[in-house]
């Protein structure tokens, strides 16, 4: 049995994770952390990690970047592995996450969907085959309440493609600010916000007289919840270090 502390338990994703965990017999949530409270959740909720009394095997974090300091302090101080699913971190915060991995196991991914991680591998393969003959553009679409743009997943896709590009890539987020032709090493990254779109990502490889498009659509939040729970079960008992979806899928 994997005992879980759920950070951000009263948010939309937190509630979905709580529901998915209730349907499983290999894990349970022993405590939650959130600035809000919800009596419908059947575990104690604390406003701060400092107040937690329950013992846990792993933390799942689907909260807000502002909660990172308290999360990492608790995780490293008690050597509790942590699955970080929150996005929108600054460069300094990402460095802090990597530093924390020196003292505990950290599973860090901008997207917990199996399909997205497969899309990234397919995009890397496409870049290797198509190379400089094709321009790369990434379009991501999310609901109108999402705060960060571009999405962490879009950046994951861009970073994956960058690993196999012949030239050092240049990320371009806004083309209206300058007038010049497109460079071959550019990766265009564009954000759309509207309605209740759960999440859609397109990778466009545009060449001479032909276009290849890879698309992933998330139809519900359950795909991300299940991925984060699987990651938590996987991370239990792991040694210090950084882990991601490719590590879990390879076992």
PDB file of C-alpha atoms in Angstrom:
ATOM      1  CA  UNK A   1       0.000   0.000   0.000  1.00  0.00           C
ATOM      2  CA  UNK A   2       1.314   3.450  -0.972  1.00  0.00           C
ATOM      3  CA  UNK A   3       0.326   6.212   1.450  1.00  0.00           C
ATOM      4  CA  UNK A   4      -0.026   9.571  -0.317  1.00  0.00           C
ATOM      5  CA  UNK A   5      -0.075  13.217   0.755  1.00  0.00           C
ATOM      6  CA  UNK A   6      -1.994  15.196  -1.869  1.00  0.00           C
ATOM      7  CA  UNK A   7      -0.904  18.811  -2.281  1.00  0.00           C
ATOM      8  CA  UNK A   8      -3.595  20.944  -3.896  1.00  0.00           C
ATOM      9  CA  UNK A   9      -6.269  18.465  -2.850  1.00  0.00           C
ATOM     10  CA  UNK A  10      -9.183  20.933  -3.095  1.00  0.00           C
ATOM     11  CA  UNK A  11      -8.407  22.060  -6.644  1.00  0.00           C
ATOM     12  CA  UNK A  12      -9.986  20.545  -9.750  1.00  0.00           C
ATOM     13  CA  UNK A  13      -7.137  18.095 -10.358  1.00  0.00           C
ATOM     14  CA  UNK A  14      -6.842  17.320  -6.648  1.00  0.00           C
ATOM     15  CA  UNK A  15     -10.486  16.253  -6.490  1.00  0.00           C
ATOM     16  CA  UNK A  16     -10.087  14.043  -9.568  1.00  0.00           C
ATOM     17  CA  UNK A  17      -7.003  12.384  -8.063  1.00  0.00           C
ATOM     18  CA  UNK A  18      -8.841  11.779  -4.788  1.00  0.00           C
ATOM     19  CA  UNK A  19     -11.692  10.132  -6.686  1.00  0.00           C
ATOM     20  CA  UNK A  20      -9.335   7.946  -8.747  1.00  0.00           C
ATOM     21  CA  UNK A  21      -7.385   6.853  -5.655  1.00  0.00           C
ATOM     22  CA  UNK A  22     -10.650   5.815  -3.965  1.00  0.00           C
ATOM     23  CA  UNK A  23     -11.188   3.310  -6.791  1.00  0.00           C
ATOM     24  CA  UNK A  24      -7.819   1.583  -6.272  1.00  0.00           C
ATOM     25  CA  UNK A  25      -6.558  -0.880  -3.687  1.00  0.00           C
ATOM     26  CA  UNK A  26      -2.815  -0.241  -4.033  1.00  0.00           C
ATOM     27  CA  UNK A  27      -2.751   3.278  -2.556  1.00  0.00           C
ATOM     28  CA  UNK A  28      -4.635   5.705  -0.321  1.00  0.00           C
ATOM     29  CA  UNK A  29      -4.511   9.409   0.559  1.00  0.00           C
ATOM     30  CA  UNK A  30      -3.630   9.898   4.217  1.00  0.00           C
ATOM     31  CA  UNK A  31      -3.584  13.721   4.198  1.00  0.00           C
ATOM     32  CA  UNK A  32      -4.075  16.727   1.965  1.00  0.00           C
ATOM     33  CA  UNK A  33      -2.553  20.201   1.817  1.00  0.00           C
ATOM     34  CA  UNK A  34      -4.530  23.198   0.582  1.00  0.00           C
ATOM     35  CA  UNK A  35      -5.305  26.757   1.649  1.00  0.00           C
ATOM     36  CA  UNK A  36      -8.977  25.830   1.269  1.00  0.00           C
ATOM     37  CA  UNK A  37     -10.892  23.025   2.957  1.00  0.00           C
ATOM     38  CA  UNK A  38     -13.502  20.546   1.760  1.00  0.00           C
ATOM     39  CA  UNK A  39     -15.539  18.402   4.137  1.00  0.00           C
ATOM     40  CA  UNK A  40     -16.474  16.023   1.325  1.00  0.00           C
ATOM     41  CA  UNK A  41     -12.911  14.674   1.179  1.00  0.00           C
ATOM     42  CA  UNK A  42     -12.394  11.758   3.571  1.00  0.00           C
ATOM     43  CA  UNK A  43      -8.892  12.651   4.778  1.00  0.00           C
ATOM     44  CA  UNK A  44      -7.497  15.453   6.957  1.00  0.00           C
ATOM     45  CA  UNK A  45      -6.608  18.682   5.147  1.00  0.00           C
ATOM     46  CA  UNK A  46      -3.878  21.026   6.371  1.00  0.00           C
ATOM     47  CA  UNK A  47      -3.154  24.585   5.292  1.00  0.00           C
ATOM     48  CA  UNK A  48       0.593  23.990   5.531  1.00  0.00           C
ATOM     49  CA  UNK A  49       3.022  21.092   5.335  1.00  0.00           C
ATOM     50  CA  UNK A  50       4.293  22.173   8.760  1.00  0.00           C
ATOM     51  CA  UNK A  51       1.068  20.909  10.369  1.00  0.00           C
ATOM     52  CA  UNK A  52       0.992  17.393   8.915  1.00  0.00           C
ATOM     53  CA  UNK A  53       1.175  14.577  11.470  1.00  0.00           C
ATOM     54  CA  UNK A  54       0.484  11.588   9.204  1.00  0.00           C
ATOM     55  CA  UNK A  55       3.295   9.462   7.751  1.00  0.00           C
ATOM     56  CA  UNK A  56       3.393   9.047   3.990  1.00  0.00           C
ATOM     57  CA  UNK A  57       5.381   7.193   1.343  1.00  0.00           C
ATOM     58  CA  UNK A  58       5.085   9.861  -1.363  1.00  0.00           C
ATOM     59  CA  UNK A  59       3.606  13.288  -2.132  1.00  0.00           C
ATOM     60  CA  UNK A  60       1.601  14.172  -5.240  1.00  0.00           C
ATOM     61  CA  UNK A  61       1.679  17.895  -5.990  1.00  0.00           C
ATOM     62  CA  UNK A  62      -0.971  19.421  -8.250  1.00  0.00           C
ATOM     63  CA  UNK A  63      -1.101  22.866  -6.664  1.00  0.00           C
ATOM     64  CA  UNK A  64       0.535  26.200  -7.486  1.00  0.00           C
ATOM     65  CA  UNK A  65       4.145  27.330  -7.982  1.00  0.00           C
ATOM     66  CA  UNK A  66       3.813  29.519  -4.882  1.00  0.00           C
ATOM     67  CA  UNK A  67       3.567  26.355  -2.752  1.00  0.00           C
ATOM     68  CA  UNK A  68       6.885  24.947  -3.948  1.00  0.00           C
ATOM     69  CA  UNK A  69       9.115  26.123  -1.081  1.00  0.00           C
ATOM     70  CA  UNK A  70       7.000  24.484   1.614  1.00  0.00           C
ATOM     71  CA  UNK A  71       6.632  21.332  -0.463  1.00  0.00           C
ATOM     72  CA  UNK A  72      10.371  20.906  -1.048  1.00  0.00           C
ATOM     73  CA  UNK A  73      11.252  21.745   2.545  1.00  0.00           C
ATOM     74  CA  UNK A  74       8.943  18.998   3.793  1.00  0.00           C
ATOM     75  CA  UNK A  75       9.964  16.450   1.138  1.00  0.00           C
ATOM     76  CA  UNK A  76      13.700  16.881   1.656  1.00  0.00           C
ATOM     77  CA  UNK A  77      13.473  17.256   5.433  1.00  0.00           C
ATOM     78  CA  UNK A  78      11.597  13.978   5.829  1.00  0.00           C
ATOM     79  CA  UNK A  79      13.064  12.244   2.741  1.00  0.00           C
ATOM     80  CA  UNK A  80       9.602  11.728   1.269  1.00  0.00           C
ATOM     81  CA  UNK A  81       9.568  11.180  -2.523  1.00  0.00           C
ATOM     82  CA  UNK A  82       7.476  13.707  -4.429  1.00  0.00           C
ATOM     83  CA  UNK A  83       5.622  13.655  -7.761  1.00  0.00           C
ATOM     84  CA  UNK A  84       5.535  17.235  -9.048  1.00  0.00           C
ATOM     85  CA  UNK A  85       2.788  17.798 -11.629  1.00  0.00           C
ATOM     86  CA  UNK A  86       2.380  21.558 -11.150  1.00  0.00           C
ATOM     87  CA  UNK A  87       3.478  23.739 -14.088  1.00  0.00           C
ATOM     88  CA  UNK A  88       4.436  27.387 -14.502  1.00  0.00           C
ATOM     89  CA  UNK A  89       7.646  27.287 -12.459  1.00  0.00           C
ATOM     90  CA  UNK A  90      10.358  29.916 -12.918  1.00  0.00           C
ATOM     91  CA  UNK A  91      13.890  28.926 -13.927  1.00  0.00           C
ATOM     92  CA  UNK A  92      14.979  29.414 -10.306  1.00  0.00           C
ATOM     93  CA  UNK A  93      12.226  27.115  -9.065  1.00  0.00           C
ATOM     94  CA  UNK A  94      13.192  24.411 -11.551  1.00  0.00           C
ATOM     95  CA  UNK A  95      16.740  24.630 -10.205  1.00  0.00           C
ATOM     96  CA  UNK A  96      15.352  24.230  -6.675  1.00  0.00           C
ATOM     97  CA  UNK A  97      13.464  21.104  -7.754  1.00  0.00           C
ATOM     98  CA  UNK A  98      16.647  19.602  -9.202  1.00  0.00           C
ATOM     99  CA  UNK A  99      18.527  20.518  -6.038  1.00  0.00           C
ATOM    100  CA  UNK A 100      15.886  18.760  -3.920  1.00  0.00           C
ATOM    101  CA  UNK A 101      16.490  15.579  -5.912  1.00  0.00           C
ATOM    102  CA  UNK A 102      19.886  15.331  -4.210  1.00  0.00           C
ATOM    103  CA  UNK A 103      18.045  14.519  -0.964  1.00  0.00           C
ATOM    104  CA  UNK A 104      14.933  12.650  -2.086  1.00  0.00           C
ATOM    105  CA  UNK A 105      13.365  11.067  -5.156  1.00  0.00           C
ATOM    106  CA  UNK A 106      11.618  13.601  -7.405  1.00  0.00           C
ATOM    107  CA  UNK A 107       9.321  12.655 -10.282  1.00  0.00           C
ATOM    108  CA  UNK A 108       8.969  15.806 -12.375  1.00  0.00           C
ATOM    109  CA  UNK A 109       6.911  16.061 -15.529  1.00  0.00           C
ATOM    110  CA  UNK A 110       4.968  18.818 -17.244  1.00  0.00           C
ATOM    111  CA  UNK A 111       2.407  16.241 -18.355  1.00  0.00           C
ATOM    112  CA  UNK A 112       1.436  12.919 -16.792  1.00  0.00           C
ATOM    113  CA  UNK A 113      -0.352  11.535 -19.876  1.00  0.00           C
ATOM    114  CA  UNK A 114       1.050   8.404 -21.521  1.00  0.00           C
ATOM    115  CA  UNK A 115      -0.194   9.660 -24.888  1.00  0.00           C
ATOM    116  CA  UNK A 116       1.652  12.979 -24.608  1.00  0.00           C
ATOM    117  CA  UNK A 117       4.897  11.261 -23.755  1.00  0.00           C
ATOM    118  CA  UNK A 118       4.466   8.995 -26.777  1.00  0.00           C
ATOM    119  CA  UNK A 119       3.782  12.092 -28.911  1.00  0.00           C
ATOM    120  CA  UNK A 120       7.095  13.571 -27.755  1.00  0.00           C
ATOM    121  CA  UNK A 121       8.958  10.429 -28.830  1.00  0.00           C
ATOM    122  CA  UNK A 122       7.201  10.476 -32.211  1.00  0.00           C
ATOM    123  CA  UNK A 123       8.045  14.172 -32.656  1.00  0.00           C
ATOM    124  CA  UNK A 124      11.720  13.454 -31.927  1.00  0.00           C
ATOM    125  CA  UNK A 125      11.674  10.671 -34.508  1.00  0.00           C
ATOM    126  CA  UNK A 126      10.024  12.975 -37.058  1.00  0.00           C
ATOM    127  CA  UNK A 127      12.652  15.665 -36.458  1.00  0.00           C
ATOM    128  CA  UNK A 128      15.463  13.147 -36.972  1.00  0.00           C
ATOM    129  CA  UNK A 129      13.956  12.017 -40.293  1.00  0.00           C
ATOM    130  CA  UNK A 130      12.718  15.362 -41.638  1.00  0.00           C
ATOM    131  CA  UNK A 131      15.416  17.654 -40.251  1.00  0.00           C
ATOM    132  CA  UNK A 132      16.097  21.096 -41.735  1.00  0.00           C
ATOM    133  CA  UNK A 133      13.738  20.492 -44.672  1.00  0.00           C
ATOM    134  CA  UNK A 134      10.731  20.986 -42.375  1.00  0.00           C
ATOM    135  CA  UNK A 135       9.755  23.881 -40.081  1.00  0.00           C
ATOM    136  CA  UNK A 136       8.444  23.025 -36.613  1.00  0.00           C
ATOM    137  CA  UNK A 137       5.483  24.773 -34.975  1.00  0.00           C
ATOM    138  CA  UNK A 138       3.729  23.794 -31.735  1.00  0.00           C
ATOM    139  CA  UNK A 139       0.160  24.869 -30.916  1.00  0.00           C
ATOM    140  CA  UNK A 140      -1.344  24.213 -27.490  1.00  0.00           C
ATOM    141  CA  UNK A 141      -4.953  24.809 -26.441  1.00  0.00           C
ATOM    142  CA  UNK A 142      -6.365  24.909 -22.901  1.00  0.00           C
ATOM    143  CA  UNK A 143      -9.361  26.161 -20.937  1.00  0.00           C
ATOM    144  CA  UNK A 144      -9.791  29.850 -20.199  1.00  0.00           C
ATOM    145  CA  UNK A 145      -8.769  29.491 -16.536  1.00  0.00           C
ATOM    146  CA  UNK A 146      -5.273  28.161 -17.153  1.00  0.00           C
ATOM    147  CA  UNK A 147      -2.758  30.665 -15.802  1.00  0.00           C
ATOM    148  CA  UNK A 148       0.544  29.788 -17.490  1.00  0.00           C
ATOM    149  CA  UNK A 149       1.254  30.103 -21.202  1.00  0.00           C
ATOM    150  CA  UNK A 150       2.717  28.396 -23.066  1.00  0.00           C
ATOM    151  CA  UNK A 151       1.862  25.189 -21.264  1.00  0.00           C
ATOM    152  CA  UNK A 152       4.479  23.082 -19.549  1.00  0.00           C
ATOM    153  CA  UNK A 153       3.609  20.320 -21.995  1.00  0.00           C
ATOM    154  CA  UNK A 154       4.325  22.526 -24.999  1.00  0.00           C
ATOM    155  CA  UNK A 155       7.723  23.269 -23.507  1.00  0.00           C
ATOM    156  CA  UNK A 156       8.295  19.552 -22.918  1.00  0.00           C
ATOM    157  CA  UNK A 157       7.580  18.883 -26.579  1.00  0.00           C
ATOM    158  CA  UNK A 158       9.870  21.711 -27.706  1.00  0.00           C
ATOM    159  CA  UNK A 159      12.666  20.555 -25.402  1.00  0.00           C
ATOM    160  CA  UNK A 160      12.329  16.992 -26.688  1.00  0.00           C
ATOM    161  CA  UNK A 161      12.588  18.092 -30.324  1.00  0.00           C
ATOM    162  CA  UNK A 162      15.512  20.353 -29.435  1.00  0.00           C
ATOM    163  CA  UNK A 163      17.494  17.359 -28.217  1.00  0.00           C
ATOM    164  CA  UNK A 164      17.681  15.955 -31.745  1.00  0.00           C
ATOM    165  CA  UNK A 165      17.871  19.145 -33.845  1.00  0.00           C
ATOM    166  CA  UNK A 166      21.021  19.678 -35.887  1.00  0.00           C
ATOM    167  CA  UNK A 167      21.241  23.355 -34.924  1.00  0.00           C
ATOM    168  CA  UNK A 168      20.799  25.083 -31.576  1.00  0.00           C
ATOM    169  CA  UNK A 169      17.051  25.844 -31.518  1.00  0.00           C
ATOM    170  CA  UNK A 170      15.442  29.237 -31.082  1.00  0.00           C
ATOM    171  CA  UNK A 171      12.024  29.306 -29.405  1.00  0.00           C
ATOM    172  CA  UNK A 172       9.701  31.942 -30.884  1.00  0.00           C
ATOM    173  CA  UNK A 173       6.534  32.822 -28.965  1.00  0.00           C
ATOM    174  CA  UNK A 174       5.334  35.979 -30.679  1.00  0.00           C
ATOM    175  CA  UNK A 175       5.890  36.715 -34.354  1.00  0.00           C
ATOM    176  CA  UNK A 176       4.090  40.062 -34.563  1.00  0.00           C
ATOM    177  CA  UNK A 177       6.898  41.822 -32.693  1.00  0.00           C
ATOM    178  CA  UNK A 178       9.350  41.611 -35.606  1.00  0.00           C
ATOM    179  CA  UNK A 179       9.257  41.394 -39.397  1.00  0.00           C
ATOM    180  CA  UNK A 180      11.664  38.921 -40.965  1.00  0.00           C
ATOM    181  CA  UNK A 181      11.526  35.546 -42.624  1.00  0.00           C
ATOM    182  CA  UNK A 182      11.514  32.431 -40.516  1.00  0.00           C
ATOM    183  CA  UNK A 183      14.875  30.918 -39.538  1.00  0.00           C
ATOM    184  CA  UNK A 184      15.383  27.178 -40.023  1.00  0.00           C
ATOM    185  CA  UNK A 185      16.260  26.597 -36.361  1.00  0.00           C
ATOM    186  CA  UNK A 186      13.092  28.200 -35.019  1.00  0.00           C
ATOM    187  CA  UNK A 187      10.454  26.321 -33.060  1.00  0.00           C
ATOM    188  CA  UNK A 188       7.266  28.359 -32.960  1.00  0.00           C
ATOM    189  CA  UNK A 189       5.212  27.900 -29.778  1.00  0.00           C
ATOM    190  CA  UNK A 190       1.665  29.279 -29.640  1.00  0.00           C
ATOM    191  CA  UNK A 191      -0.990  29.274 -26.881  1.00  0.00           C
ATOM    192  CA  UNK A 192      -4.784  29.295 -27.230  1.00  0.00           C
ATOM    193  CA  UNK A 193      -7.051  29.818 -24.203  1.00  0.00           C
ATOM    194  CA  UNK A 194     -10.801  29.341 -24.360  1.00  0.00           C
ATOM    195  CA  UNK A 195     -13.860  27.614 -22.994  1.00  0.00           C
ATOM    196  CA  UNK A 196     -13.398  24.300 -21.208  1.00  0.00           C
ATOM    197  CA  UNK A 197     -10.698  22.753 -23.405  1.00  0.00           C
ATOM    198  CA  UNK A 198      -8.948  20.188 -21.198  1.00  0.00           C
ATOM    199  CA  UNK A 199      -5.815  20.095 -23.296  1.00  0.00           C
ATOM    200  CA  UNK A 200      -4.794  19.772 -26.939  1.00  0.00           C
ATOM    201  CA  UNK A 201      -1.295  19.831 -28.406  1.00  0.00           C
ATOM    202  CA  UNK A 202      -0.302  19.858 -32.060  1.00  0.00           C
ATOM    203  CA  UNK A 203       3.173  19.533 -33.502  1.00  0.00           C
ATOM    204  CA  UNK A 204       3.330  20.708 -37.106  1.00  0.00           C
ATOM    205  CA  UNK A 205       6.198  19.760 -39.412  1.00  0.00           C
ATOM    206  CA  UNK A 206       5.752  21.971 -42.469  1.00  0.00           C
ATOM    207  CA  UNK A 207       7.877  21.187 -45.534  1.00  0.00           C
ATOM    208  CA  UNK A 208       7.779  21.882 -49.259  1.00  0.00           C
ATOM    209  CA  UNK A 209       4.314  20.923 -50.497  1.00  0.00           C
ATOM    210  CA  UNK A 210       3.599  18.633 -47.528  1.00  0.00           C
ATOM    211  CA  UNK A 211       2.688  18.939 -43.857  1.00  0.00           C
ATOM    212  CA  UNK A 212       2.887  16.337 -41.100  1.00  0.00           C
ATOM    213  CA  UNK A 213       0.835  17.011 -37.942  1.00  0.00           C
ATOM    214  CA  UNK A 214       0.982  15.074 -34.680  1.00  0.00           C
ATOM    215  CA  UNK A 215      -1.972  15.746 -32.355  1.00  0.00           C
ATOM    216  CA  UNK A 216      -2.912  14.719 -28.836  1.00  0.00           C
ATOM    217  CA  UNK A 217      -6.255  15.553 -27.227  1.00  0.00           C
ATOM    218  CA  UNK A 218      -7.034  15.023 -23.563  1.00  0.00           C
ATOM    219  CA  UNK A 219     -10.764  14.425 -23.214  1.00  0.00           C
ATOM    220  CA  UNK A 220     -10.809  14.582 -19.412  1.00  0.00           C
ATOM    221  CA  UNK A 221      -8.589  15.249 -16.408  1.00  0.00           C
ATOM    222  CA  UNK A 222      -8.667  11.572 -15.459  1.00  0.00           C
ATOM    223  CA  UNK A 223      -5.759  10.781 -17.813  1.00  0.00           C
ATOM    224  CA  UNK A 224      -3.505  13.142 -15.852  1.00  0.00           C
ATOM    225  CA  UNK A 225      -4.791  11.917 -12.497  1.00  0.00           C
ATOM    226  CA  UNK A 226      -4.158   8.264 -13.315  1.00  0.00           C
ATOM    227  CA  UNK A 227      -0.668   9.102 -14.571  1.00  0.00           C
ATOM    228  CA  UNK A 228       0.229  10.953 -11.376  1.00  0.00           C
ATOM    229  CA  UNK A 229      -1.059   8.104  -9.178  1.00  0.00           C
ATOM    230  CA  UNK A 230       0.893   5.536 -11.174  1.00  0.00           C
ATOM    231  CA  UNK A 231       3.968   7.722 -10.777  1.00  0.00           C
ATOM    232  CA  UNK A 232       3.433   7.889  -7.010  1.00  0.00           C
ATOM    233  CA  UNK A 233       3.189   4.100  -6.713  1.00  0.00           C
ATOM    234  CA  UNK A 234       6.285   3.769  -8.906  1.00  0.00           C
ATOM    235  CA  UNK A 235       8.275   6.331  -6.885  1.00  0.00           C
ATOM    236  CA  UNK A 236       7.699   4.686  -3.496  1.00  0.00           C
ATOM    237  CA  UNK A 237      11.028   3.487  -2.120  1.00  0.00           C
ATOM    238  CA  UNK A 238      13.107   4.973  -4.943  1.00  0.00           C
ATOM    239  CA  UNK A 239      16.532   6.420  -4.166  1.00  0.00           C
ATOM    240  CA  UNK A 240      17.397  10.117  -4.519  1.00  0.00           C
ATOM    241  CA  UNK A 241      17.378  11.545  -8.031  1.00  0.00           C
ATOM    242  CA  UNK A 242      15.256  12.948 -10.820  1.00  0.00           C
ATOM    243  CA  UNK A 243      12.688  10.673 -12.469  1.00  0.00           C
ATOM    244  CA  UNK A 244      10.220  11.196 -15.295  1.00  0.00           C
ATOM    245  CA  UNK A 245       7.698   9.314 -17.387  1.00  0.00           C
ATOM    246  CA  UNK A 246      10.353   7.655 -19.562  1.00  0.00           C
ATOM    247  CA  UNK A 247      11.875   6.063 -16.443  1.00  0.00           C
ATOM    248  CA  UNK A 248       8.510   4.674 -15.352  1.00  0.00           C
ATOM    249  CA  UNK A 249       7.629   3.365 -18.802  1.00  0.00           C
ATOM    250  CA  UNK A 250      10.985   1.620 -19.183  1.00  0.00           C
ATOM    251  CA  UNK A 251      10.394  -0.625 -16.137  1.00  0.00           C
TER     252      UNK A 251
END
